[in-house]
Coordinates of C-alpha atoms and ligand atoms in Angstrom, one line a residue:
M1 CA -24.6 1.9 -6.1
S2 CA -22.0 4.7 -6.2
L3 CA -18.8 5.0 -4.2
R4 CA -18.9 6.7 -0.8
I5 CA -15.2 7.3 -0.4
G6 CA -12.3 7.6 -2.9
C7 CA -8.7 7.3 -2.0
V8 CA -5.6 8.4 -3.8
A9 CA -2.5 6.4 -2.7
D10 CA 1.0 7.4 -3.5
D11 CA 2.3 3.8 -4.2
F12 CA 1.0 0.4 -5.1
T13 CA 1.7 -1.6 -1.8
G14 CA 0.6 1.5 0.2
G15 CA -2.6 1.3 -1.8
T16 CA -3.0 -2.3 -0.9
D17 CA -2.5 -1.4 2.8
V18 CA -5.1 1.3 2.8
A19 CA -7.6 -0.8 0.8
A20 CA -7.3 -3.5 3.4
A21 CA -8.0 -0.9 6.1
F22 CA -11.2 0.3 4.4
R23 CA -12.3 -3.4 4.0
R24 CA -11.5 -4.0 7.7
A25 CA -13.8 -1.1 8.5
G26 CA -16.6 -2.9 6.6
L27 CA -16.5 -1.2 3.2
R28 CA -16.5 -3.2 0.1
T29 CA -13.3 -1.9 -1.6
A30 CA -11.7 -1.9 -5.0
L31 CA -8.1 -1.2 -5.8
V32 CA -7.2 0.5 -9.1
F33 CA -3.7 0.5 -10.5
G34 CA -2.4 3.7 -12.0
V35 CA -4.3 6.7 -13.3
P36 CA -7.7 5.3 -14.5
D37 CA -9.5 6.4 -17.6
A38 CA -13.1 6.2 -18.8
D39 CA -12.6 2.5 -19.8
T40 CA -11.4 1.4 -16.3
A41 CA -14.2 -0.7 -14.8
L42 CA -14.8 -0.9 -11.1
P43 CA -15.9 -4.2 -9.6
A44 CA -19.7 -4.1 -8.8
D45 CA -21.2 -2.7 -5.7
C46 CA -18.1 -1.0 -4.1
D47 CA -18.3 1.5 -1.2
A48 CA -14.7 2.6 -1.5
A49 CA -12.1 2.7 -4.3
V50 CA -8.3 3.3 -3.9
V51 CA -6.4 4.5 -6.9
A52 CA -2.8 3.4 -6.4
L53 CA -0.3 5.7 -8.1
K54 CA 3.5 5.7 -8.3
S55 CA 3.9 9.2 -7.1
R56 CA 5.8 9.0 -3.9
S57 CA 9.1 9.9 -5.3
A58 CA 7.8 11.8 -8.3
P59 CA 8.3 15.6 -8.8
A60 CA 5.5 17.6 -7.3
D61 CA 3.9 18.8 -10.5
E62 CA 3.6 15.2 -11.8
A63 CA 2.3 13.9 -8.5
V64 CA -0.3 16.7 -8.4
A65 CA -1.5 16.0 -12.0
D66 CA -1.9 12.3 -11.4
S67 CA -3.6 12.8 -8.0
L68 CA -6.1 15.3 -9.5
A69 CA -6.9 13.0 -12.4
A70 CA -7.6 10.2 -9.8
Q71 CA -9.7 12.5 -7.7
H72 CA -11.9 13.5 -10.6
W73 CA -12.3 9.9 -11.7
L74 CA -13.4 9.0 -8.2
W75 CA -15.8 12.0 -8.0
D76 CA -17.3 10.9 -11.3
R77 CA -18.1 7.6 -9.6
G78 CA -19.8 9.2 -6.6
A79 CA -17.0 9.5 -4.0
A80 CA -17.8 12.7 -2.2
Q81 CA -14.8 12.4 0.1
T82 CA -11.2 12.0 -0.9
F83 CA -8.6 10.3 1.4
F84 CA -4.9 10.9 0.4
K85 CA -2.8 8.0 1.6
Y86 CA 1.0 8.5 2.0
C87 CA 3.5 6.5 4.0
S88 CA 3.0 6.0 7.7
T89 CA 6.6 7.2 8.0
F90 CA 5.7 10.4 6.0
D91 CA 8.4 9.5 3.4
S92 CA 9.1 12.8 1.6
T93 CA 11.7 15.5 1.4
P94 CA 11.4 19.3 1.7
A95 CA 10.9 19.3 -2.1
G96 CA 8.4 16.5 -1.5
N97 CA 4.9 16.3 -2.8
I98 CA 2.7 15.6 0.3
G99 CA 2.0 19.3 0.8
P100 CA 1.5 20.2 -2.9
V101 CA -0.8 17.2 -3.6
T102 CA -2.9 17.9 -0.4
D103 CA -3.2 21.6 -1.4
A104 CA -4.2 20.7 -4.9
L105 CA -6.9 18.2 -3.7
L106 CA -8.2 20.8 -1.3
D107 CA -8.3 23.5 -4.0
A108 CA -10.1 21.2 -6.4
A109 CA -12.7 20.3 -3.7
G110 CA -13.0 24.0 -2.6
A111 CA -12.3 22.9 1.0
P112 CA -10.8 25.2 3.5
L113 CA -8.8 22.7 5.6
T114 CA -7.9 19.1 6.1
L115 CA -7.1 16.7 8.9
A116 CA -3.7 14.9 8.6
C117 CA -2.5 12.0 10.7
P118 CA 0.0 9.3 9.5
A119 CA -0.3 7.2 12.7
S120 CA -0.7 3.4 12.1
P121 CA -0.6 1.8 15.6
P122 CA -0.4 -1.9 14.4
N123 CA 2.8 -1.0 12.7
G124 CA 4.1 1.0 15.6
R125 CA 3.6 4.4 14.0
T126 CA 2.2 7.0 16.5
V127 CA 2.0 10.8 16.7
Y128 CA 2.4 12.7 19.9
Q129 CA 2.8 16.5 20.1
G130 CA 3.0 16.5 16.4
H131 CA 6.1 14.2 16.5
L132 CA 6.1 10.9 14.6
F133 CA 7.3 7.8 16.4
V134 CA 8.4 4.5 14.9
H135 CA 7.8 2.0 17.8
D136 CA 9.8 3.5 20.7
Q137 CA 12.0 5.8 18.6
L138 CA 11.4 9.2 17.1
L139 CA 11.3 9.0 13.3
S140 CA 14.6 10.9 13.1
E141 CA 16.3 8.3 15.4
S142 CA 14.8 5.3 13.7
P143 CA 16.3 3.4 10.7
L144 CA 14.3 5.7 8.4
R145 CA 17.0 8.3 9.0
H146 CA 19.0 6.3 6.6
H147 CA 16.3 5.7 4.0
P148 CA 18.0 5.6 0.5
L149 CA 15.5 8.0 -1.2
N150 CA 14.1 10.2 1.6
P151 CA 16.2 10.1 4.7
M152 CA 13.8 11.3 7.5
T153 CA 16.0 13.4 9.8
D154 CA 13.2 15.4 11.4
S155 CA 10.3 14.0 13.4
S156 CA 8.1 17.1 13.6
L157 CA 5.2 16.7 11.3
P158 CA 4.3 20.4 11.5
R159 CA 7.8 21.3 10.5
L160 CA 8.0 18.7 7.7
L161 CA 4.7 19.8 6.2
A162 CA 5.3 23.5 6.6
A163 CA 8.4 23.1 4.4
Q164 CA 6.0 21.8 1.6
T165 CA 3.1 24.3 1.7
R166 CA 2.7 28.0 1.8
H167 CA -0.4 27.6 4.0
R168 CA -0.6 27.5 7.8
V169 CA -0.1 24.2 9.6
G170 CA -1.6 23.5 13.0
L171 CA -2.0 20.7 15.6
I172 CA -4.8 19.0 17.5
P173 CA -3.0 17.6 20.6
L174 CA -3.8 14.2 22.2
A175 CA -5.6 15.8 25.1
T176 CA -8.2 17.2 22.7
V177 CA -8.5 13.9 20.8
R178 CA -9.1 12.1 24.2
R179 CA -12.0 14.4 24.9
G180 CA -13.9 12.9 22.0
V181 CA -15.5 13.6 18.6
A182 CA -17.2 16.9 19.5
A183 CA -14.0 18.3 21.0
V184 CA -12.1 17.5 17.8
R185 CA -14.8 19.0 15.6
D186 CA -14.7 22.2 17.8
A187 CA -10.9 22.3 17.5
L188 CA -11.2 22.0 13.7
L189 CA -13.5 25.0 13.6
D190 CA -11.1 27.0 15.8
R191 CA -8.2 26.1 13.5
R192 CA -10.3 27.1 10.5
R193 CA -11.0 30.5 12.1
D194 CA -7.2 30.9 12.6
G195 CA -6.6 30.4 8.9
V196 CA -4.9 27.0 9.4
R197 CA -5.2 24.7 6.4
H198 CA -3.4 21.6 7.4
V199 CA -4.4 20.3 10.8
I200 CA -2.1 17.5 12.1
A201 CA -3.6 15.4 14.8
D202 CA -2.0 13.3 17.5
A203 CA -3.0 9.6 17.8
L204 CA -1.6 6.8 19.7
T205 CA -4.2 4.1 19.4
D206 CA -6.9 2.8 17.0
E207 CA -9.5 4.3 19.4
D208 CA -7.9 7.8 18.9
L209 CA -8.1 7.2 15.1
A210 CA -11.7 6.2 15.4
V211 CA -12.4 9.6 17.1
L212 CA -10.5 11.5 14.4
G213 CA -12.3 9.5 11.7
A214 CA -15.8 10.3 13.1
A215 CA -14.8 14.0 13.5
A216 CA -13.5 14.1 9.9
L217 CA -16.5 12.5 8.2
E218 CA -17.8 15.7 6.7
L219 CA -14.4 17.0 5.4
P220 CA -14.0 16.7 1.6
V221 CA -10.3 15.8 1.9
V222 CA -8.6 13.8 4.7
T223 CA -4.9 12.7 4.6
G224 CA -2.9 10.0 6.4
A225 CA -2.0 6.3 6.4
A226 CA -4.0 3.2 6.9
G227 CA -4.9 3.9 10.6
L228 CA -6.9 7.0 9.9
A229 CA -8.4 5.4 6.8
E230 CA -9.8 2.6 9.0
G231 CA -11.1 5.2 11.6
L232 CA -12.8 7.1 8.8
G233 CA -14.2 3.9 7.2
R234 CA -15.7 2.9 10.6
A235 CA -17.6 6.2 10.8
Y236 CA -19.6 5.4 7.6
P237 CA -22.9 3.7 8.3
A238 CA -22.8 0.0 7.3
T239 CA -24.6 -1.0 4.1
P240 CA -25.6 -4.5 3.1
H241 CA -23.8 -6.0 0.1
P242 CA -25.8 -8.3 -2.2
T243 CA -22.7 -9.5 -4.0
A244 CA -20.8 -12.5 -2.3
E245 CA -17.2 -12.1 -1.4
P246 CA -14.8 -14.0 -3.7
R247 CA -12.6 -16.6 -2.1
P248 CA -9.1 -17.6 -3.3
P249 CA -9.6 -20.1 -6.1
A250 CA -8.1 -23.6 -6.1
G251 CA -5.4 -24.1 -8.7
R252 CA -1.6 -23.7 -8.8
A253 CA 0.0 -21.2 -6.4
A254 CA 3.2 -19.2 -6.8
V255 CA 5.2 -16.4 -5.3
L256 CA 7.2 -14.0 -7.4
A257 CA 9.6 -12.0 -5.3
G258 CA 11.6 -9.0 -6.4
S259 CA 11.8 -7.3 -3.0
C260 CA 15.2 -7.3 -1.3
S261 CA 13.9 -6.1 2.1
A262 CA 14.9 -8.0 5.2
R263 CA 11.4 -9.3 5.8
T264 CA 11.0 -10.7 2.3
L265 CA 14.4 -12.5 2.6
E266 CA 13.1 -14.0 5.9
Q267 CA 9.9 -15.1 4.2
I268 CA 11.9 -16.7 1.3
A269 CA 14.1 -18.6 3.9
H270 CA 11.0 -19.8 5.7
F271 CA 9.4 -21.1 2.5
R272 CA 12.5 -23.0 1.7
A273 CA 12.9 -24.3 5.2
A274 CA 9.3 -25.6 5.0
G275 CA 10.6 -27.9 2.2
L276 CA 8.7 -26.0 -0.6
P277 CA 10.3 -25.6 -4.1
T278 CA 12.2 -22.4 -4.8
H279 CA 14.0 -21.1 -8.0
H280 CA 16.5 -18.3 -8.1
L281 CA 16.6 -16.0 -11.2
D282 CA 20.2 -15.1 -12.3
V283 CA 19.9 -11.4 -13.2
L284 CA 23.5 -11.1 -14.6
A285 CA 22.9 -14.1 -16.9
A286 CA 19.6 -12.6 -18.1
A287 CA 21.5 -9.3 -18.9
V288 CA 23.9 -11.2 -21.2
G289 CA 21.0 -12.8 -23.1
R290 CA 20.5 -16.2 -21.4
D291 CA 16.9 -17.4 -21.4
V292 CA 16.5 -17.1 -17.7
A293 CA 12.7 -16.9 -17.9
G294 CA 12.5 -20.0 -20.1
E295 CA 14.7 -21.9 -17.6
A296 CA 12.3 -20.8 -14.8
L297 CA 9.3 -22.0 -16.7
A298 CA 10.9 -25.4 -17.4
W299 CA 11.6 -25.6 -13.7
Y300 CA 8.0 -24.7 -12.9
D301 CA 6.6 -27.3 -15.3
A302 CA 8.7 -30.0 -13.5
Q303 CA 7.3 -29.2 -10.0
D304 CA 4.5 -31.0 -8.2
P305 CA 1.4 -28.9 -9.2
D306 CA -0.1 -29.4 -5.7
L307 CA 2.7 -27.5 -4.0
P308 CA 3.1 -23.7 -4.1
V309 CA 6.4 -22.6 -5.7
L310 CA 8.6 -19.5 -5.3
V311 CA 10.6 -17.8 -8.0
F312 CA 12.8 -15.0 -6.7
A313 CA 15.3 -12.4 -7.9
S314 CA 15.6 -11.0 -4.3
A315 CA 19.1 -10.7 -3.1
T316 CA 21.0 -9.9 0.1
P317 CA 22.5 -6.4 0.3
D318 CA 25.9 -7.7 -0.8
E319 CA 24.6 -9.6 -3.8
L320 CA 22.4 -6.7 -4.7
A321 CA 25.4 -4.3 -4.6
A322 CA 27.4 -6.6 -6.8
V323 CA 24.6 -6.8 -9.5
Q324 CA 24.0 -3.1 -9.3
Q325 CA 27.8 -2.4 -9.7
E326 CA 27.9 -4.6 -12.8
L327 CA 24.7 -3.4 -14.5
G328 CA 23.9 0.0 -12.8
V329 CA 20.9 0.4 -10.5
A330 CA 18.3 1.2 -13.1
E331 CA 19.3 -1.5 -15.6
A332 CA 19.4 -4.1 -12.8
A333 CA 15.9 -3.2 -11.7
A334 CA 14.6 -3.1 -15.3
Q335 CA 16.0 -6.6 -15.9
V336 CA 14.4 -8.0 -12.8
E337 CA 11.0 -6.3 -13.4
A338 CA 10.9 -7.4 -17.1
L339 CA 11.8 -11.0 -16.0
L340 CA 9.2 -11.2 -13.2
G341 CA 6.5 -9.4 -15.4
A342 CA 7.0 -11.9 -18.2
L343 CA 7.0 -14.8 -15.8
A344 CA 3.7 -13.7 -14.2
V345 CA 2.0 -13.7 -17.6
R346 CA 3.3 -17.2 -18.5
L347 CA 2.6 -18.7 -15.1
V348 CA -1.0 -17.5 -15.2
R349 CA -1.4 -18.9 -18.8
R350 CA -0.1 -22.2 -17.4
G351 CA -2.8 -22.3 -14.6
T352 CA -1.4 -20.4 -11.7
R353 CA -4.5 -19.0 -9.9
R354 CA -3.1 -17.7 -6.7
L355 CA -0.1 -15.3 -7.2
L356 CA 1.7 -13.6 -4.4
V357 CA 4.0 -10.8 -5.5
A358 CA 6.6 -9.4 -3.0
G359 CA 7.8 -5.7 -3.4
G360 CA 6.1 -2.4 -4.4
E361 CA 8.0 -1.9 -7.7
T362 CA 7.8 -5.6 -8.5
S363 CA 4.0 -5.4 -7.9
G364 CA 3.8 -2.5 -10.4
A365 CA 5.7 -4.5 -13.0
V366 CA 3.5 -7.6 -12.5
T367 CA 0.1 -5.9 -12.6
T368 CA 1.2 -4.0 -15.7
A369 CA 2.4 -7.1 -17.5
L370 CA -0.8 -8.9 -16.6
G371 CA -2.8 -5.9 -17.9
I372 CA -4.8 -5.8 -14.6
D373 CA -6.2 -2.3 -13.9
A374 CA -8.6 -3.0 -11.0
V375 CA -9.2 -5.7 -8.4
L376 CA -11.6 -6.3 -5.5
V377 CA -10.1 -6.5 -2.0
G378 CA -10.7 -9.8 -0.2
D379 CA -9.5 -11.6 3.0
E380 CA -6.6 -10.0 4.8
I381 CA -3.9 -12.6 5.6
D382 CA -1.6 -10.3 7.6
P383 CA -2.1 -6.6 8.5
G384 CA -2.0 -4.7 5.2
V385 CA -1.7 -7.8 3.1
P386 CA -5.0 -8.9 1.6
W387 CA -5.9 -11.2 -1.2
T388 CA -7.4 -9.3 -4.1
H389 CA -9.5 -10.7 -6.9
T390 CA -9.9 -10.2 -10.6
G391 CA -11.7 -12.8 -12.8
D392 CA -10.5 -16.2 -11.7
L393 CA -7.1 -14.9 -10.4
A394 CA -6.3 -14.1 -6.8
L395 CA -3.4 -11.7 -6.4
M396 CA -1.6 -10.7 -3.3
L397 CA 0.7 -7.6 -3.4
K398 CA 3.0 -7.5 -0.5
S399 CA 5.0 -4.4 0.6
G400 CA 8.6 -5.3 1.2
N401 CA 8.5 -5.2 5.0
F402 CA 5.0 -6.4 5.6
G403 CA 3.8 -9.8 6.7
A404 CA 5.0 -12.4 9.2
P405 CA 8.0 -14.6 8.3
D406 CA 5.7 -17.5 7.5
L407 CA 3.3 -15.5 5.3
F408 CA 4.1 -17.2 2.0
V409 CA 3.5 -20.6 3.4
R410 CA 0.3 -19.7 5.2
A411 CA -1.2 -17.7 2.3
L412 CA -0.5 -20.4 -0.3
R413 CA -1.8 -23.4 1.7
P414 CA -3.9 -25.6 -0.6
V415 CA -7.5 -24.3 -0.9
P416 CA -9.9 -27.1 0.3
V417 CA -11.9 -28.3 -2.7
K418 CA -15.6 -28.4 -1.7
E419 CA -17.1 -31.9 -1.5
P420 CA -20.1 -32.4 -3.8
M421 CA -23.4 -32.3 -1.8
Ligands
ATP513 N1 19.0 -9.5 -7.8 C1 18.7 -8.3 -8.0 N2 19.6 -7.4 -8.6 C2 19.3 -6.1 -8.8 N3 18.1 -5.6 -8.5 C3 17.2 -6.3 -7.9 C4 17.4 -7.7 -7.7 N4 16.3 -8.2 -7.1 C5 15.4 -7.2 -7.1 N5 15.9 -6.1 -7.5 C6 15.2 -4.8 -7.6 O1 15.1 -4.3 -6.3 C7 13.9 -3.5 -6.3 C8 13.0 -3.9 -5.1 O2 12.0 -3.0 -5.0 P1 10.5 -3.4 -4.6 O3 9.8 -2.1 -4.5 O4 10.0 -4.4 -5.5 O5 10.7 -4.1 -3.2 P2 10.7 -3.4 -1.7 O6 11.5 -2.1 -1.9 O7 11.2 -4.3 -0.8 O8 9.2 -3.2 -1.5 P3 8.3 -1.9 -1.0 O9 8.5 -0.8 -2.1 O10 7.0 -2.4 -0.9 O11 8.9 -1.5 0.3 C9 13.1 -3.7 -7.6 O12 13.4 -2.6 -8.4 C10 13.8 -4.9 -8.2 O13 13.8 -4.9 -9.6
LIG514 O1 1.9 3.3 5.3 C1 2.8 2.5 5.2 O2 3.7 2.3 6.0 C2 2.7 1.5 4.0 O3 1.4 1.4 3.5 C3 3.5 2.1 2.9 O4 3.1 3.1 2.3 C4 4.8 1.3 2.6 O5 5.4 1.8 1.4

């Protein structure tokens, strides 16, 4: 069976988030890491595939080239429709690549226009009169105004997008969305007659996104975050799947954390408070040649194999600043990513079968070190945080701020071993 929908996501954990949304909508979904090639094999019998790139902060020409390569690969596997997934907080700058990538995907598809909506109501992201809200605050008044890479100081999506494309940008307001699918389709035709290429739509709820998804079913290119992906996925007629869903295997369980976000730090504290074993990686010691990975492995070998373990480099803002001051930001990140990647390989060799990785960059380092290029998306444990499967390994890639504080403990509970009949 060939794919029905293909998705290009601009980062790894965003890819995981959107893949979970397609699966929630009833589509059997694969997640592919990095630009795939002819040898990249998809799990059998998938309706949707998400190619997760690392293009969010990349220069526009590089992001365009990678996104087009992914789109062609997805077309070759039957995906007639392309969904471009960016962050629900529209992370980008005036020199950003959301506009250029969307224009390139539209040009390649020969499509006149696209529907765009980054709303993700379960995460508090809504769009009203073209303005993006984060919970009860405008984007530009939310903590995202201080984002280290892309400070978001404007909430107007039409203005943000107009700065990134030479084409016309328009809006479908909430009143039209609330009139239903036919009204949105009519509005799309009107905007097309007016020469608009990027049609931003308001949405406050999952029901609004279901209306938009149904109205966008025939568009070759649709863009947004996980909310619209789920709406679109629900508009596809259900198909039966002969292949059984994989379950997380029994076997040792471990967390590798490189994310320093507040939520990850809470999750680590919760794991420790639950009495489960944790081990801290000393990044400065690794930088001066101490065998920090070897020490971590010796620690792992000494633990009760029935308990999940957690190995972390994650640091508080003050600790992080001190390490970065000593090593430089890039060198510090490279040390951490090399350590966690090498550890992932050695833990899996020693029998870890459920591996939870915290952090987008960290996830990239771990999947690369493990040589994993595609996984099948399985049970979602918290919104946007599913188990994924490859061979006899279950992998969970967690975005820094995703998941409840007790996620690590809940996700890594022992898997009941089936009684023999
Ligand atoms: N102790 C440390 N010292 C210096 N750098 C660290 C340390 N711990 C982690 N890092 C670096 O911090 C960065 C964390 O980014 P990562 O993307 O993994 O997490 P995140 O930003 O919380 O997640 P997301 O991208 O999903 O929001 C990584 O590059 C990691 O190598
Ligand atoms: O859309 C979101 O907020 C997330 O999937 C994400 O992209 C976080 O980096």
